[in-house]
CSV table of C-alpha atoms in Angstrom, one decimal:
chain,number,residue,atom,x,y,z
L,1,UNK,CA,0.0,0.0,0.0
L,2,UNK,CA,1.0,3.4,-0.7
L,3,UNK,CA,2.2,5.1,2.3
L,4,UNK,CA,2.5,9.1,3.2
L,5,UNK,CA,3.8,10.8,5.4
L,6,UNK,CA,2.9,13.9,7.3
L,7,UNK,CA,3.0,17.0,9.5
L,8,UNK,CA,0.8,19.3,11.1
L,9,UNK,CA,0.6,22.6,12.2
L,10,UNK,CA,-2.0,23.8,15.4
L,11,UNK,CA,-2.4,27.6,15.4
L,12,UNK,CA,-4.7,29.1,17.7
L,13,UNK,CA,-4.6,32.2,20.3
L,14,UNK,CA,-1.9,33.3,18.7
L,15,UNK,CA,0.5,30.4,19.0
L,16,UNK,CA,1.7,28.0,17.0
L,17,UNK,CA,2.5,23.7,17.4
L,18,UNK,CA,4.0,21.9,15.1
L,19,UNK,CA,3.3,18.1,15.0
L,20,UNK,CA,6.4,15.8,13.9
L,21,UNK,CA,8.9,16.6,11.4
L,22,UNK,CA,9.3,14.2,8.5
L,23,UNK,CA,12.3,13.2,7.3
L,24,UNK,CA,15.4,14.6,5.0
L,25,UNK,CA,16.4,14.0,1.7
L,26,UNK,CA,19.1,12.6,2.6
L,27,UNK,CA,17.8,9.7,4.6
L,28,UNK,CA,14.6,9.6,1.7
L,29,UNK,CA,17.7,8.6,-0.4
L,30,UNK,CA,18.9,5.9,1.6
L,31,UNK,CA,16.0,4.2,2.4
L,32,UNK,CA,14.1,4.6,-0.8
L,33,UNK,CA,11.3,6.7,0.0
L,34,UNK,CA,10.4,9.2,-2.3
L,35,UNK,CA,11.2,13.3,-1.5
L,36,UNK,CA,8.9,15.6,-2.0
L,37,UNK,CA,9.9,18.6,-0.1
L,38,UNK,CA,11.0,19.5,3.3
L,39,UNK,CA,9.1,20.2,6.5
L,40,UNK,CA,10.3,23.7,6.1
L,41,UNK,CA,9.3,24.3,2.9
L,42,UNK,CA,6.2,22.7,3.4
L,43,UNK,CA,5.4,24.8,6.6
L,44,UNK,CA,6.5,27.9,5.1
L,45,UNK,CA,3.8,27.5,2.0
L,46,UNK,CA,0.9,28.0,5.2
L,47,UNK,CA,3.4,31.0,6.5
L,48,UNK,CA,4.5,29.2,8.8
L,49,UNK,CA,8.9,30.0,9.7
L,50,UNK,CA,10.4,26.8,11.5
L,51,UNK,CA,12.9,28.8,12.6
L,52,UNK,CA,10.4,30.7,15.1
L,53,UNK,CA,8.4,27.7,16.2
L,54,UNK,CA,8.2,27.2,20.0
L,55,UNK,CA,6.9,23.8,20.1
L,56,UNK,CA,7.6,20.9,18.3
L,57,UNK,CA,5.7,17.4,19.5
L,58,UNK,CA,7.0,14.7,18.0
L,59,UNK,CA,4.6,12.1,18.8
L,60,UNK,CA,7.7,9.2,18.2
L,61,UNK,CA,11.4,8.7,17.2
L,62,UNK,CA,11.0,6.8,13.7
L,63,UNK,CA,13.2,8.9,11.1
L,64,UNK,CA,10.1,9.6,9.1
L,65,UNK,CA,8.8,11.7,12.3
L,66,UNK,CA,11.8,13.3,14.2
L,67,UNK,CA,14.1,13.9,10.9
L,68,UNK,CA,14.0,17.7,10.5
L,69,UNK,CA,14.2,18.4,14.3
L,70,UNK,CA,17.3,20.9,14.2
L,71,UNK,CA,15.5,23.2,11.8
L,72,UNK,CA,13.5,24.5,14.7
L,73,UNK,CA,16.3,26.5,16.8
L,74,UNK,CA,13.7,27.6,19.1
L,75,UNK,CA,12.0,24.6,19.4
L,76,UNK,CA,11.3,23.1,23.0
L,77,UNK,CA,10.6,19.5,21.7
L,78,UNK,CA,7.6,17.5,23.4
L,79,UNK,CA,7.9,13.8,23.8
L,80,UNK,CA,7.1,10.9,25.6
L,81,UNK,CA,9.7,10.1,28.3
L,82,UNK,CA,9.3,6.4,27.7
L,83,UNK,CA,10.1,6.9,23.9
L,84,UNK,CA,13.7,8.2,24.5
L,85,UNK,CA,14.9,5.2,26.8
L,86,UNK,CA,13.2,2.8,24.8
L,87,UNK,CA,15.6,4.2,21.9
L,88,UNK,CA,18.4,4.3,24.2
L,89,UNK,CA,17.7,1.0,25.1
L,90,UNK,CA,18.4,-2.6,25.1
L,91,UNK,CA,16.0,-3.4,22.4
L,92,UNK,CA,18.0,-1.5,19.8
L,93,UNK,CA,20.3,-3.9,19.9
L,94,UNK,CA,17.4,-6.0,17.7
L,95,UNK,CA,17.2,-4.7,13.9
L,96,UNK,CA,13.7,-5.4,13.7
L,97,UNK,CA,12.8,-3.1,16.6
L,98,UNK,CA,15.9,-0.5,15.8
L,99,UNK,CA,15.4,-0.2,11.7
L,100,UNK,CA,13.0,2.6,12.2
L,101,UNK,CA,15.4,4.9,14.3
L,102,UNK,CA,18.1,6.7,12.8
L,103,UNK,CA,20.8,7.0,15.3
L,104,UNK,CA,21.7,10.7,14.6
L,105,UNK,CA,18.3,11.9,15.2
L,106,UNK,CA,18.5,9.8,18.6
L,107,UNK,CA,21.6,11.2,19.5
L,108,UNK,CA,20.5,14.7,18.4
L,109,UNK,CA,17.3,14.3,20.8
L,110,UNK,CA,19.8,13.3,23.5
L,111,UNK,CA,21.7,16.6,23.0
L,112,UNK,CA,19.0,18.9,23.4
L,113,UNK,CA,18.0,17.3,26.5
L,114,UNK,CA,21.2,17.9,27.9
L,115,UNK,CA,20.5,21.4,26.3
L,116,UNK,CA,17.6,21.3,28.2
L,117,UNK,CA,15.1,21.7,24.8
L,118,UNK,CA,13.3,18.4,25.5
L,119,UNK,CA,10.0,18.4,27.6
L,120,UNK,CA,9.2,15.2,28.9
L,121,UNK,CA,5.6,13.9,29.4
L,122,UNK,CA,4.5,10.8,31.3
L,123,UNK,CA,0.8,9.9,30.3
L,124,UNK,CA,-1.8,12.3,29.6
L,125,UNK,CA,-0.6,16.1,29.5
L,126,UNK,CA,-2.3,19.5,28.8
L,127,UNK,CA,0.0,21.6,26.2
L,128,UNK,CA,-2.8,24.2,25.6
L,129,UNK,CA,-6.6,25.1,26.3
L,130,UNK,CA,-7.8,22.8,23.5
L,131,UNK,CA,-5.2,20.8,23.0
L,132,UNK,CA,-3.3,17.2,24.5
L,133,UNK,CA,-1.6,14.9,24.2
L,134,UNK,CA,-1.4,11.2,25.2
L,135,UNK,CA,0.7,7.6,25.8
L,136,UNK,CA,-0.6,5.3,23.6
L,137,UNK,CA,2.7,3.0,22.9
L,138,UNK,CA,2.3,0.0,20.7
L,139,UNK,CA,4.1,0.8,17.9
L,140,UNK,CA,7.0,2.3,20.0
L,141,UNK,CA,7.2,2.0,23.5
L,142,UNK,CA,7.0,5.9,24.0
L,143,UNK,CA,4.4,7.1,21.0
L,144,UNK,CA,2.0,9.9,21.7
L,145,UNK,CA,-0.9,11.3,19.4
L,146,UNK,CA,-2.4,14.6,20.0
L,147,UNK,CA,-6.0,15.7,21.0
L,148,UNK,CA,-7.5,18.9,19.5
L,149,UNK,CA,-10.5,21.0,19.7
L,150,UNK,CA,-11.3,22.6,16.3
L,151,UNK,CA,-14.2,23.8,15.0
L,152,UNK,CA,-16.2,21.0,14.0
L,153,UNK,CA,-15.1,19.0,17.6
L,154,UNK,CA,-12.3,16.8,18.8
L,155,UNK,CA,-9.8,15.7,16.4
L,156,UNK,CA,-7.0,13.1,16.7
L,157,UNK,CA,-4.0,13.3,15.3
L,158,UNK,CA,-3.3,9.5,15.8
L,159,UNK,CA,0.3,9.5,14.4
L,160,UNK,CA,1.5,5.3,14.0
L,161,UNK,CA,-1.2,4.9,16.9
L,162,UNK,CA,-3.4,4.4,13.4
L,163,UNK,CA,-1.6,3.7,10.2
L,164,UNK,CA,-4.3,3.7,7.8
L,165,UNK,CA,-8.0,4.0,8.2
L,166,UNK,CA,-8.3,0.1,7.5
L,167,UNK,CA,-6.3,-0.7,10.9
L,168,UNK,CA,-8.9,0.9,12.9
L,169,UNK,CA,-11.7,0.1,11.0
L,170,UNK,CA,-10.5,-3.9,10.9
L,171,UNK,CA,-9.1,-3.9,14.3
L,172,UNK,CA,-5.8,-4.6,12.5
L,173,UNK,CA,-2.5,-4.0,13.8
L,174,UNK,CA,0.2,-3.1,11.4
L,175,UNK,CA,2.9,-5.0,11.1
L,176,UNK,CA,6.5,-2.9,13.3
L,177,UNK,CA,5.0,-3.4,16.9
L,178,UNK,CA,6.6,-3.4,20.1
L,179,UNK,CA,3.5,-4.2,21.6
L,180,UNK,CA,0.7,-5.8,20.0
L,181,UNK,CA,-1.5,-5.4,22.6
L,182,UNK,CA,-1.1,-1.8,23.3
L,183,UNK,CA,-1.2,-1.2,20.1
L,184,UNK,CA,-4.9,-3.0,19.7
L,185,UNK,CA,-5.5,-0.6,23.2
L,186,UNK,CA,-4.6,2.0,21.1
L,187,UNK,CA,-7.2,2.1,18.2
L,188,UNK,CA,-9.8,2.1,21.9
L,189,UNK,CA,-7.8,4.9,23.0
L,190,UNK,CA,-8.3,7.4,20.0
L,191,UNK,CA,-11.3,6.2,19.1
L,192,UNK,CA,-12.9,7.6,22.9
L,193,UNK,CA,-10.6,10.5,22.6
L,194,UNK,CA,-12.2,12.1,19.2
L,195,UNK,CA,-15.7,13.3,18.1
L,196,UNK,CA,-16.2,10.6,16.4
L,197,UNK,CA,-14.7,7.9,14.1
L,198,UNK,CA,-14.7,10.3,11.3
L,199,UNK,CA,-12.1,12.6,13.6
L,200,UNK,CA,-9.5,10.1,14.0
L,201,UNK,CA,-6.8,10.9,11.5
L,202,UNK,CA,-4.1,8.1,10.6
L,203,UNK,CA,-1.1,8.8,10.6
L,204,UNK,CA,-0.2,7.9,7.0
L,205,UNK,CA,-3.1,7.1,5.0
L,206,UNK,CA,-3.1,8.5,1.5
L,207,UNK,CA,-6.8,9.3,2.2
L,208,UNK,CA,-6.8,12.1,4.1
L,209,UNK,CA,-5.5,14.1,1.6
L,210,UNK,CA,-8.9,13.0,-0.5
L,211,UNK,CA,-10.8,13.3,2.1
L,212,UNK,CA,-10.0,16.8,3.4
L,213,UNK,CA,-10.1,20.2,1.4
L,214,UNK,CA,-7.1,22.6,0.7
L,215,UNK,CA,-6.6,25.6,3.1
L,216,UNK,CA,-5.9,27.5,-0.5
L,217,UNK,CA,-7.1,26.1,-4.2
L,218,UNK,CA,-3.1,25.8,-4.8
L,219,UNK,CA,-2.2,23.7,-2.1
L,220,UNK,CA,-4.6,21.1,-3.4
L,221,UNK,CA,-2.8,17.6,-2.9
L,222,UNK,CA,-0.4,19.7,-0.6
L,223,UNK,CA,-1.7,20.7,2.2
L,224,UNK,CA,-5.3,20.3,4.0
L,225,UNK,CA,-7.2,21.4,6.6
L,226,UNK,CA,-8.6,18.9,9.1
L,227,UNK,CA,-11.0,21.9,11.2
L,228,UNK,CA,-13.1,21.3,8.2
L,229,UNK,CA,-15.9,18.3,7.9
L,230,UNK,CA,-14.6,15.5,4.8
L,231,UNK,CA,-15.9,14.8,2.2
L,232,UNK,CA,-18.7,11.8,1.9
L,233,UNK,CA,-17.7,8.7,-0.2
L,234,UNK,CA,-14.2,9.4,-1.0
């Protein structure tokens, strides 16, 4: 299945979030993923400057999420305290658990703590009025999604809590798990967390971007906003 991969941007009272952080061309190159253009480039096409960004969540540490993290200078970086020691940890030493995580953007990650960048959740937190996030684990030990209040309700960013809509809507679980179980838990989780079914968005499912309508007419099959109701049947 064709897989995409995406960020988001929560603006509201005047401040702005930035969830996850794609990956770089470089690493697109390496692993044979295809490079379309950067998480600063794409932010700065909804006027959106990286470089003055406050708060970056990054709901895990897979490459595809965590890859562009040093163009955000002023950046205090939210994450799951769980997530960095599992990717410091013992089960790295496994290729099938450590395959997803590039080492530099671990060790980056680790130097910004030390820098005293990284803001460390345990559970449930409250960023914002309107806004949350929460430990869902599965596919990582440490992975978040995010809880927002828009204008047409609560909407989940899900992240790799859901892949596609077809995990969630099969009770599937896709197939780089560290815990099965959780990750079933999961699909529970962000389903009672959202309006409704319709509010859950995966975290790579080419779909969305049919499903959802352009902020602007030129970033259709760019950009989309998910404060708006999708569309029926696509």
């Amino acid at each position: 299945m064709r897989m995409d991969y995406f960020l988001w941007a929560i603006v509201g009272a005047g401040r702005t979030y930035v969830v996850d952080c794609g990956f770089t061309a470089e690493v697109a190159s390496q692993r044979k993923r295809e490079f379309i253009r950067s998480a600063v480039d794409a932010l700065a096409l909804i006027d959106i400057d990286a470089a003055t960004v406050e708060d970056l969540i990054i709901t895990h540490l897979h490459y595809d999420h965590v890859g562009n993290f040093a163009c955000f200078p002023k950046a205090r970086i939210h994450l799951q305290e769980p997530e960095l020691a599992y990717a410091t940890g013992r089960y790295m030493r496994h290729p099938f658990m450590s395959h997803a995580f590039e080492v530099e953007d671990v060790v980056g990650i680790v130097r910004l703590n030390y820098a005293g960048r990284v803001e460390f959740h345990n559970g449930a937190s409250t960023l914002a009025p309107g806004l949350s996030l929460h430990l869902a684990g599965g596919h990582t030990a440490g992975l978040q999604f995010v809880r927002v209040h828009t204008r047409r309700g609560w909407v989940v960013l899900a992240s790799d809590v859901v892949h596609y809509y077809e995990n969630i809507e099969t009770r599937r679980p896709f197939t780089t798990a560290f815990n099965v179980g959780d990750m079933l838990e999961g699909f529970d989780m962000v389903r009672s967390l959202a309006a409704s079914q319709d509010h859950v968005i995966p975290g790579h499912d080419p779909k969305v971007m049919e499903l959802y309508p352009a902020p602007r007419p030129d970033l259709t099959g760019i950009a989309v906003r998910l404060d708006a109701v999708p569309k029926s049947g696509a």
